[in-house]
PDB file of C-alpha atoms in Angstrom:
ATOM      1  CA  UNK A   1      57.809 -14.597 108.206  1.00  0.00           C
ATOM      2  CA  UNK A   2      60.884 -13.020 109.233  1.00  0.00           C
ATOM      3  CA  UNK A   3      61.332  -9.399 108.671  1.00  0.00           C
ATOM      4  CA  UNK A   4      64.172  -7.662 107.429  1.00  0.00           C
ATOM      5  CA  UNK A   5      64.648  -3.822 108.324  1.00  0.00           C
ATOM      6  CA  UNK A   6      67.397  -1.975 105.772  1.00  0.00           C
ATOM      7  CA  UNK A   7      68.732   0.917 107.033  1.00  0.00           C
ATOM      8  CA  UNK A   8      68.671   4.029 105.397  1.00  0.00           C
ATOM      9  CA  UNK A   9      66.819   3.537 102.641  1.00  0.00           C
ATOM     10  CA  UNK A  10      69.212   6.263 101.113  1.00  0.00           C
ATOM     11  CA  UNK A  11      72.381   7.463 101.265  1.00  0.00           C
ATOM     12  CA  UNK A  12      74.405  10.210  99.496  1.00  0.00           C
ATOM     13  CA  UNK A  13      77.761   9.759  99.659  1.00  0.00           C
ATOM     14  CA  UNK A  14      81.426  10.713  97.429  1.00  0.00           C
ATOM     15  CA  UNK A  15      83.908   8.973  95.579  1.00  0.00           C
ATOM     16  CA  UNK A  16      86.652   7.943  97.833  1.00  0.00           C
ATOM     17  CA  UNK A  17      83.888   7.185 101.029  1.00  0.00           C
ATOM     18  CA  UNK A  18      83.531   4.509 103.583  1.00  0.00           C
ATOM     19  CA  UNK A  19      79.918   3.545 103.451  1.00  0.00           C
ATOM     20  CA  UNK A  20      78.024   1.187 106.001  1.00  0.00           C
ATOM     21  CA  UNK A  21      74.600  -0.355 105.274  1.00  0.00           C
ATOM     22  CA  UNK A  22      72.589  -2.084 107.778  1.00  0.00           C
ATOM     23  CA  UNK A  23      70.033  -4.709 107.976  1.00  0.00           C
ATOM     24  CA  UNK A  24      68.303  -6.004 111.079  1.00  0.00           C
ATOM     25  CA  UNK A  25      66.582  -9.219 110.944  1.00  0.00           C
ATOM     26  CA  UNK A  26      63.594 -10.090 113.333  1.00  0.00           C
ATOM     27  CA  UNK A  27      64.688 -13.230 114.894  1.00  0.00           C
ATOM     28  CA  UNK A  28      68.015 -15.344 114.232  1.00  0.00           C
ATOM     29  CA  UNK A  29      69.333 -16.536 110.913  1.00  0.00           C
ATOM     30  CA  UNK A  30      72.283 -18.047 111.736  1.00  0.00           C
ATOM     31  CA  UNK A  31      74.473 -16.251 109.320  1.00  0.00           C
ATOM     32  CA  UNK A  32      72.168 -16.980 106.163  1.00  0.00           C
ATOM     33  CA  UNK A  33      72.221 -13.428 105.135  1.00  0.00           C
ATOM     34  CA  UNK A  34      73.181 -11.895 101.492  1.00  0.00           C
ATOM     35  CA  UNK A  35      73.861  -9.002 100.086  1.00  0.00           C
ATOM     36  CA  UNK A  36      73.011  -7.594  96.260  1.00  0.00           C
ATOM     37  CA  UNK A  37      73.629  -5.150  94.233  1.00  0.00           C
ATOM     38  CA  UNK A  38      71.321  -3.661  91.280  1.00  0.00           C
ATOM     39  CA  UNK A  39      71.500  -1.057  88.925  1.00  0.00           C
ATOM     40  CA  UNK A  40      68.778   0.308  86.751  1.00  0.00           C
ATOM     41  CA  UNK A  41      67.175  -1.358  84.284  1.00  0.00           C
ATOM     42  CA  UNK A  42      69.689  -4.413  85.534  1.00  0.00           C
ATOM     43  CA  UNK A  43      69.008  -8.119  87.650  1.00  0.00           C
ATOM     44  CA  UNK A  44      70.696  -7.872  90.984  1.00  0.00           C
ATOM     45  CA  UNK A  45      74.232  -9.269  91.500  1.00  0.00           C
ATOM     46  CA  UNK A  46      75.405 -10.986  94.424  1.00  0.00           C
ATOM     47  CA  UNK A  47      77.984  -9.349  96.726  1.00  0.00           C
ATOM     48  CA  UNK A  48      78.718 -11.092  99.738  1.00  0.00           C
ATOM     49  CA  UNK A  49      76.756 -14.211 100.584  1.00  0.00           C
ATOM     50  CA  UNK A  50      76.540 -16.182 104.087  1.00  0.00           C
ATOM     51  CA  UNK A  51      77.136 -12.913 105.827  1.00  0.00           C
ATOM     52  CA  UNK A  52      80.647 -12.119 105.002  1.00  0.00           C
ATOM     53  CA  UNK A  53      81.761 -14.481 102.470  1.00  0.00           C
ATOM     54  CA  UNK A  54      82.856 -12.805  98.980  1.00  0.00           C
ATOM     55  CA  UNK A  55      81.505 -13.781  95.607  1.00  0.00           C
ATOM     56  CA  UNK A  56      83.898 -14.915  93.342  1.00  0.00           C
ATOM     57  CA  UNK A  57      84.496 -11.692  91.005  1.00  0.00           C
ATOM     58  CA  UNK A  58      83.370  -8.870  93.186  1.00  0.00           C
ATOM     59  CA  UNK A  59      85.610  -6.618  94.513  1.00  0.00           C
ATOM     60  CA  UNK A  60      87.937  -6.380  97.719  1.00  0.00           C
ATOM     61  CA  UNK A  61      86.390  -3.064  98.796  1.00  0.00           C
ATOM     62  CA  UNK A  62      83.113  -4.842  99.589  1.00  0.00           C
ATOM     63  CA  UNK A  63      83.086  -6.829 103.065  1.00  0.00           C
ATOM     64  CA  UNK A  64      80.262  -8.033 105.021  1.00  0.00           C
ATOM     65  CA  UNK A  65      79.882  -8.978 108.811  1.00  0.00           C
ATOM     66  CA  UNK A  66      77.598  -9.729 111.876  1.00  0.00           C
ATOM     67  CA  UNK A  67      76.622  -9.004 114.908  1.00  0.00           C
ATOM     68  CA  UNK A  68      73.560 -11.102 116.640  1.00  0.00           C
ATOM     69  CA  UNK A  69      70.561 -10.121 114.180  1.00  0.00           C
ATOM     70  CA  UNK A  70      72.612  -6.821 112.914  1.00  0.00           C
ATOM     71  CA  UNK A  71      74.286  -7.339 109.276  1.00  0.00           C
ATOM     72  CA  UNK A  72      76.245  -4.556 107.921  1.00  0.00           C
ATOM     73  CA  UNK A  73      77.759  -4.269 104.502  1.00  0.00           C
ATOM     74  CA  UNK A  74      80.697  -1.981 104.294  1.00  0.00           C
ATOM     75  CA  UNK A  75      82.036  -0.518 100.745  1.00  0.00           C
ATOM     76  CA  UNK A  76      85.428   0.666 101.821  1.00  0.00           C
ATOM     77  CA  UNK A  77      86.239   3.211  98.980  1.00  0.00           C
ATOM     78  CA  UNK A  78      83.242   4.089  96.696  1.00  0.00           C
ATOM     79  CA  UNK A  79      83.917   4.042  93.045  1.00  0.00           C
ATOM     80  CA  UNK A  80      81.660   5.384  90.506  1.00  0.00           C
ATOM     81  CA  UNK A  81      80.730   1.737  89.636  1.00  0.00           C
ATOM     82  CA  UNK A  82      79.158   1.267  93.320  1.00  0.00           C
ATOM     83  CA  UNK A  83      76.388   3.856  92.718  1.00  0.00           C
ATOM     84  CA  UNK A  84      73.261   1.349  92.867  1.00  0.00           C
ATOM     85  CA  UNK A  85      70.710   0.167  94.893  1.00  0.00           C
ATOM     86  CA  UNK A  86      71.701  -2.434  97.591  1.00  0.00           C
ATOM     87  CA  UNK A  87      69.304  -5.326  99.251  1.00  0.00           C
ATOM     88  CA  UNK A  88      69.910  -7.494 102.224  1.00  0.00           C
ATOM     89  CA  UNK A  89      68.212 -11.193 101.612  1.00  0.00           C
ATOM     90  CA  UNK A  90      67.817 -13.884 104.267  1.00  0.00           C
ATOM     91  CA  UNK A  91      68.094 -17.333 103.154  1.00  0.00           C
ATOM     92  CA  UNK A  92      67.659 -19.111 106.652  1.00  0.00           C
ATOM     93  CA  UNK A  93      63.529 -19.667 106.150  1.00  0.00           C
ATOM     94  CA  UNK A  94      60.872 -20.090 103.475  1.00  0.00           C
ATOM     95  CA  UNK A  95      59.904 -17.421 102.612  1.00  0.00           C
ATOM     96  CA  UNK A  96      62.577 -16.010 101.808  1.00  0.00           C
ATOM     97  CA  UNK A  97      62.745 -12.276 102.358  1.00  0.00           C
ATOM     98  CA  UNK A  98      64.591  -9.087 101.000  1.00  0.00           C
ATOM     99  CA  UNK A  99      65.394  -6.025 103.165  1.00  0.00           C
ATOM    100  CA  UNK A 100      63.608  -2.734 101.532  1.00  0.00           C
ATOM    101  CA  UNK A 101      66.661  -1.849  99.608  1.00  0.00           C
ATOM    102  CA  UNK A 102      69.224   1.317 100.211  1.00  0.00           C
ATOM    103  CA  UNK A 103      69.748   3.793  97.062  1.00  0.00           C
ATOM    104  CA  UNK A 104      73.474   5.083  97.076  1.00  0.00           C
ATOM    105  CA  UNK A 105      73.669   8.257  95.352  1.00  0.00           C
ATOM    106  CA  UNK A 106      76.659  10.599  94.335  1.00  0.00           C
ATOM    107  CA  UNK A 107      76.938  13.462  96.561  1.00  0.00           C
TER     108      UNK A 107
ATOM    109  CA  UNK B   1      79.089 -19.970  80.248  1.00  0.00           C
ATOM    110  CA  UNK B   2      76.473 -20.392  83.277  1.00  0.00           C
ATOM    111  CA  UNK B   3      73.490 -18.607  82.520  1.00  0.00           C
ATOM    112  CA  UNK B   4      69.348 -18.226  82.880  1.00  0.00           C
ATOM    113  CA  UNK B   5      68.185 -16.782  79.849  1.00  0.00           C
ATOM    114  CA  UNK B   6      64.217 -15.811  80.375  1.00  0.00           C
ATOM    115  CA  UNK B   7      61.344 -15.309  77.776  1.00  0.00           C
ATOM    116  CA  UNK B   8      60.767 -12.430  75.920  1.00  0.00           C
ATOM    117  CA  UNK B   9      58.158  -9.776  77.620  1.00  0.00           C
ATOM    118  CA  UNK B  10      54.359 -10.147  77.643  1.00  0.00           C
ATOM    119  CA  UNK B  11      51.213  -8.219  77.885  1.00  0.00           C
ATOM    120  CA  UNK B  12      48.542  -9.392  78.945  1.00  0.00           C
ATOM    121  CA  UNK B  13      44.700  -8.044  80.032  1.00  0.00           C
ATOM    122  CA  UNK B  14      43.405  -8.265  83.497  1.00  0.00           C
ATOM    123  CA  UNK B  15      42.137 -11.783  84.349  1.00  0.00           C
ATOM    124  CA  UNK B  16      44.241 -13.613  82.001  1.00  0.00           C
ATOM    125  CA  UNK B  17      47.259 -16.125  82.809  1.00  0.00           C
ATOM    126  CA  UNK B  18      50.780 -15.496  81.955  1.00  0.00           C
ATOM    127  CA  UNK B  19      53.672 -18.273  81.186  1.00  0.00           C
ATOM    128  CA  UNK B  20      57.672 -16.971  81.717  1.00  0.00           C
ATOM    129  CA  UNK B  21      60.242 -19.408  80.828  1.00  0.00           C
ATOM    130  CA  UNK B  22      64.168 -19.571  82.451  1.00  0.00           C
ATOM    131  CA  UNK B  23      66.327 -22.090  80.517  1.00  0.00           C
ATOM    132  CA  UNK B  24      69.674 -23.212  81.932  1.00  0.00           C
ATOM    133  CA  UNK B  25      72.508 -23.638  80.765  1.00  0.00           C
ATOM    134  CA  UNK B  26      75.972 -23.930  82.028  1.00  0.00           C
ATOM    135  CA  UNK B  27      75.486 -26.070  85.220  1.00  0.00           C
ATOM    136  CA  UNK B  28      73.797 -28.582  86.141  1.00  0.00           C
ATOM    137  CA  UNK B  29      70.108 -27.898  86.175  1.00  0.00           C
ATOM    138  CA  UNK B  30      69.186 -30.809  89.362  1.00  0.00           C
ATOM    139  CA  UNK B  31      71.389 -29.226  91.379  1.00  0.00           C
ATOM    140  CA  UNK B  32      70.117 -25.760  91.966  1.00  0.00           C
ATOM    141  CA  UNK B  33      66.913 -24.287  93.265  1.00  0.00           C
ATOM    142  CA  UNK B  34      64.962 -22.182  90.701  1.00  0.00           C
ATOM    143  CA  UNK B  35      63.587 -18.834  92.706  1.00  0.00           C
ATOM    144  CA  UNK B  36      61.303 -16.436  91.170  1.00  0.00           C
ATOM    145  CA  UNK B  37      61.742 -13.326  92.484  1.00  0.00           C
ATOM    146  CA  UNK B  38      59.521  -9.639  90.636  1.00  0.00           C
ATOM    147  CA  UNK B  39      60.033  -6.340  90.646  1.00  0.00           C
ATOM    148  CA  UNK B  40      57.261  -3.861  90.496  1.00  0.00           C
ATOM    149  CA  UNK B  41      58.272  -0.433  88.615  1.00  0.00           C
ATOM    150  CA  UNK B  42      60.175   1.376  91.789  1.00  0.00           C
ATOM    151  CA  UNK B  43      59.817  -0.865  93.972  1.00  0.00           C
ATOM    152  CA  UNK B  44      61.986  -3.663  95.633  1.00  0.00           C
ATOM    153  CA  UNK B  45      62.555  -7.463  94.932  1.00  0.00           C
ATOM    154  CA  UNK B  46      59.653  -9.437  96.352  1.00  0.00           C
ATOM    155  CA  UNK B  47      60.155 -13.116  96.433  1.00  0.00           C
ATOM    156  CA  UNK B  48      57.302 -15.847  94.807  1.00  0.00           C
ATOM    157  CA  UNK B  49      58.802 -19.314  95.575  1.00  0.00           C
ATOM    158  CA  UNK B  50      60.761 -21.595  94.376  1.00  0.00           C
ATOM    159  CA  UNK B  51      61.240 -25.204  91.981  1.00  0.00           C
ATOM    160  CA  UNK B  52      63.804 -27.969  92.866  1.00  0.00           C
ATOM    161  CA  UNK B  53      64.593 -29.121  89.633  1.00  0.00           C
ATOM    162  CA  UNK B  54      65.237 -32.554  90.770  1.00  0.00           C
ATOM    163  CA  UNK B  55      62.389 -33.216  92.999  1.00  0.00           C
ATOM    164  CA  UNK B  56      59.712 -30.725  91.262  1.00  0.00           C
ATOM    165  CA  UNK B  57      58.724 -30.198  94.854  1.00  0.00           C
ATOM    166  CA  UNK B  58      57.799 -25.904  94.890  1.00  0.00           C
ATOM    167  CA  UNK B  59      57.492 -23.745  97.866  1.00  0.00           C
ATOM    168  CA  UNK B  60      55.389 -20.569  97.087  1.00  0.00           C
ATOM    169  CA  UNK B  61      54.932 -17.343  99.074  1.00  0.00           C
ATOM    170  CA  UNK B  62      51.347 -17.357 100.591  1.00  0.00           C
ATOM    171  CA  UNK B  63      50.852 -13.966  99.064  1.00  0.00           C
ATOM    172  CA  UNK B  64      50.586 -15.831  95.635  1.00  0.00           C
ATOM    173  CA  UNK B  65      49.424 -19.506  96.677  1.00  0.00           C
ATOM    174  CA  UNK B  66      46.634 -20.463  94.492  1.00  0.00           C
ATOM    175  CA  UNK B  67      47.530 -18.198  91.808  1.00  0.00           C
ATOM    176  CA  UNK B  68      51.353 -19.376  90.938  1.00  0.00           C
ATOM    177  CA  UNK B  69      52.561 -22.582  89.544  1.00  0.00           C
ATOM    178  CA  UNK B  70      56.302 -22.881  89.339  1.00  0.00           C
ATOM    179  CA  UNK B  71      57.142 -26.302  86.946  1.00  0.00           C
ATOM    180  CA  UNK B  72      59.870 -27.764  85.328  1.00  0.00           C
ATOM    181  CA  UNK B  73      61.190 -29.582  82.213  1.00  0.00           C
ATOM    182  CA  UNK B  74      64.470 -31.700  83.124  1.00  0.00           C
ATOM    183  CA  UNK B  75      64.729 -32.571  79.557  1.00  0.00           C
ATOM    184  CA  UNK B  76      65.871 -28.941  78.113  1.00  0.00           C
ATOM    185  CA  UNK B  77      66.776 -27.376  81.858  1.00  0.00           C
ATOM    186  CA  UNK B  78      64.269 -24.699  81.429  1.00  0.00           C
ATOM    187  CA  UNK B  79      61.796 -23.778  84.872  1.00  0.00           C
ATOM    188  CA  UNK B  80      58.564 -22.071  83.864  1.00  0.00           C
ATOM    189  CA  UNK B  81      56.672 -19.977  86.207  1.00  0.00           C
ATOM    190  CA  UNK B  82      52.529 -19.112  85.476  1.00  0.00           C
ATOM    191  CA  UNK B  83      50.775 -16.774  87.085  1.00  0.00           C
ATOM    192  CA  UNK B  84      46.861 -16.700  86.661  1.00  0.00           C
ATOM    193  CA  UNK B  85      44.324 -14.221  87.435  1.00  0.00           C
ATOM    194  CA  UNK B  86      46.592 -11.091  86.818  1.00  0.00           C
ATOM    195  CA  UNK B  87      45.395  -8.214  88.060  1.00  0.00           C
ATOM    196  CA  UNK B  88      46.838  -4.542  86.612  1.00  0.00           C
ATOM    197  CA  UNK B  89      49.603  -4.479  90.012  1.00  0.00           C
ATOM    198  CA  UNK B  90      51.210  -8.159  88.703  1.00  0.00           C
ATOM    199  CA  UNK B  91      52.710  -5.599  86.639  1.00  0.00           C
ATOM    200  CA  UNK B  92      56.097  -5.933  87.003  1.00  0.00           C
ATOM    201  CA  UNK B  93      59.929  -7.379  86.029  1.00  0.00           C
ATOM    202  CA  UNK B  94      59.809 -11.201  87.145  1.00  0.00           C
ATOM    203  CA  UNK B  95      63.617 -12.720  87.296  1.00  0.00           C
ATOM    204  CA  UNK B  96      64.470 -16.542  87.832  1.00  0.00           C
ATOM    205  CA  UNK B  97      67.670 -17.039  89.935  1.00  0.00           C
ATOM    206  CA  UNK B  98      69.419 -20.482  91.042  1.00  0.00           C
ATOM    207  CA  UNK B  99      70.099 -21.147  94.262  1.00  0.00           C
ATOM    208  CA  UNK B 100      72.312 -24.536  95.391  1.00  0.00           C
ATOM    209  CA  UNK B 101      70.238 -27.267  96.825  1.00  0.00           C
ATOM    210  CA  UNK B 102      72.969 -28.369  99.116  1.00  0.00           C
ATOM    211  CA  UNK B 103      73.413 -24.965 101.132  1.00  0.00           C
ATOM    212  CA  UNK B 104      71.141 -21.410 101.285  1.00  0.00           C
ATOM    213  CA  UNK B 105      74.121 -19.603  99.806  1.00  0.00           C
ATOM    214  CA  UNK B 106      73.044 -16.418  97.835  1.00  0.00           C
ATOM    215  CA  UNK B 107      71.457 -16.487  94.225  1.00  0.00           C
ATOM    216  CA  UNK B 108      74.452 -16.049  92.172  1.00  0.00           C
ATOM    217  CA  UNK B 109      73.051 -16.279  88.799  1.00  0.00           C
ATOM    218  CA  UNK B 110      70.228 -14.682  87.351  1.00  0.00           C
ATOM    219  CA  UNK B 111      67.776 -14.715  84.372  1.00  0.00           C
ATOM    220  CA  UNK B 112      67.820 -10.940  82.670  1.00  0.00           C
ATOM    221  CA  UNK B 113      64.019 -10.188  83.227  1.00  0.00           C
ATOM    222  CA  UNK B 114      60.576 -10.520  81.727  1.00  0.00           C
ATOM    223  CA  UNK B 115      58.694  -7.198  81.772  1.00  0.00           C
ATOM    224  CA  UNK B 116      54.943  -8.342  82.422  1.00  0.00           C
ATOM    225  CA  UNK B 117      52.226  -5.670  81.969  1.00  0.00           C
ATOM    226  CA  UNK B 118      49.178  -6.427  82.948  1.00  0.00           C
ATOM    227  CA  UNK B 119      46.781  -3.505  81.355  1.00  0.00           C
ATOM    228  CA  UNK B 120      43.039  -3.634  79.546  1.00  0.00           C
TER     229      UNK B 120
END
């Protein structure tokens, strides 16, 4: 199975703030990586899908990108909205696997 | 609108067997994968397999091979998912998602959650 390792598992950060998370896969996936967002109580919501491609509806301020087996997500101006818990997915093999998640938290 | 809606939450005692439903709507049901992914309280999303609507072919995750079934009725576009032999840590949300057949995009629709508890 191929492992995916989420870095940090939290994070507190402000209003306004650049934020990166990272996830490192354990062998290639190509670029069959996606990112979600959930919030309590809530089913996750796709963010970026296929490494850096947007979902239709979600906003500018969230990018993704690559590098080798390195995925970062990148929220370029936190809102009050973005406080959630974020998961990295790899869709490249069965099974499919989820990074361990990363809590944002207000600062 | 596209949508999963699930069935309604369950509890059940230790040992027994426990049905969800996802019915579709929306879209059209063949040409998505049906993933079922849970939740335990606190915890992070843990992936149980999947249904292709068209085929019925399933992949499972070997964690819960021999215990899962994943099926599907074409007729009214609902998936069903069963889990047997539930022990008190099967306690958890369980979601249903769609992914496209053609390409492993991301899941971009999901069910809203069944709350399972599995307690004597």
């Amino acid at each position: 199975d191929i492992q995916m390792t989420q870095s940090p598992s939290s994070l507190s950060a402000s209003v306004g703030d650049r934020v990166t998370i990272t996830c490192r896969a354990s062998q290639s996936i190509s670029s069959y990586l996606n990112w979600y967002q959930q919030k309590p109580g809530k089913a996750p919501n796709l963010l970026i899908y296929l490494a850096s491609s947007l979902q239709s509806g979600v906003p500018s301020r969230f990018s993704g990108s690559e590098s080798g087996t390195d995925f970062t997500l990148t929220i370029s101006s936190l809102q009050p909205e973005d406080f959630a818990t974020y998961y990295c997915e790899q869709s490249y093999s069965i099974p499919v696997t989820f990074g361990q998640g990363t809590r944002l938290e207000i600062k | 609108q596209v949508q999963l809606v699930q069935s309604g939450a369950e509890v059940k005692k230790p040992g027994a067997s426990v049905k969800v439903s996802c019915k579709a709507s929306g879209y059209i049901f063949t040409d998505y994968f049906i993933q079922w992914v849970r939740q335990a309280p606190g915890q992070g999303l843990e992936w149980m397999g999947r249904i292709n609507p068209n085929s019925g072919g399933t992949n499972y995750a070997k964690k819960f091979q021999g215990r899962v079934t994943m099926t599907r009725d074409t007729s009214i576009s609902t998936a069903y998912m069963e889990l047997s032999r539930l022990r008190s840590d099967d306690t958890a949300v369980y979601y249903c998602a769609r992914r496209i057949v053609a390409r492993p995009n991301g899941m971009d629709v999901w069910g809203q959650g069944t709350t399972v508890t599995v307690s004597s």
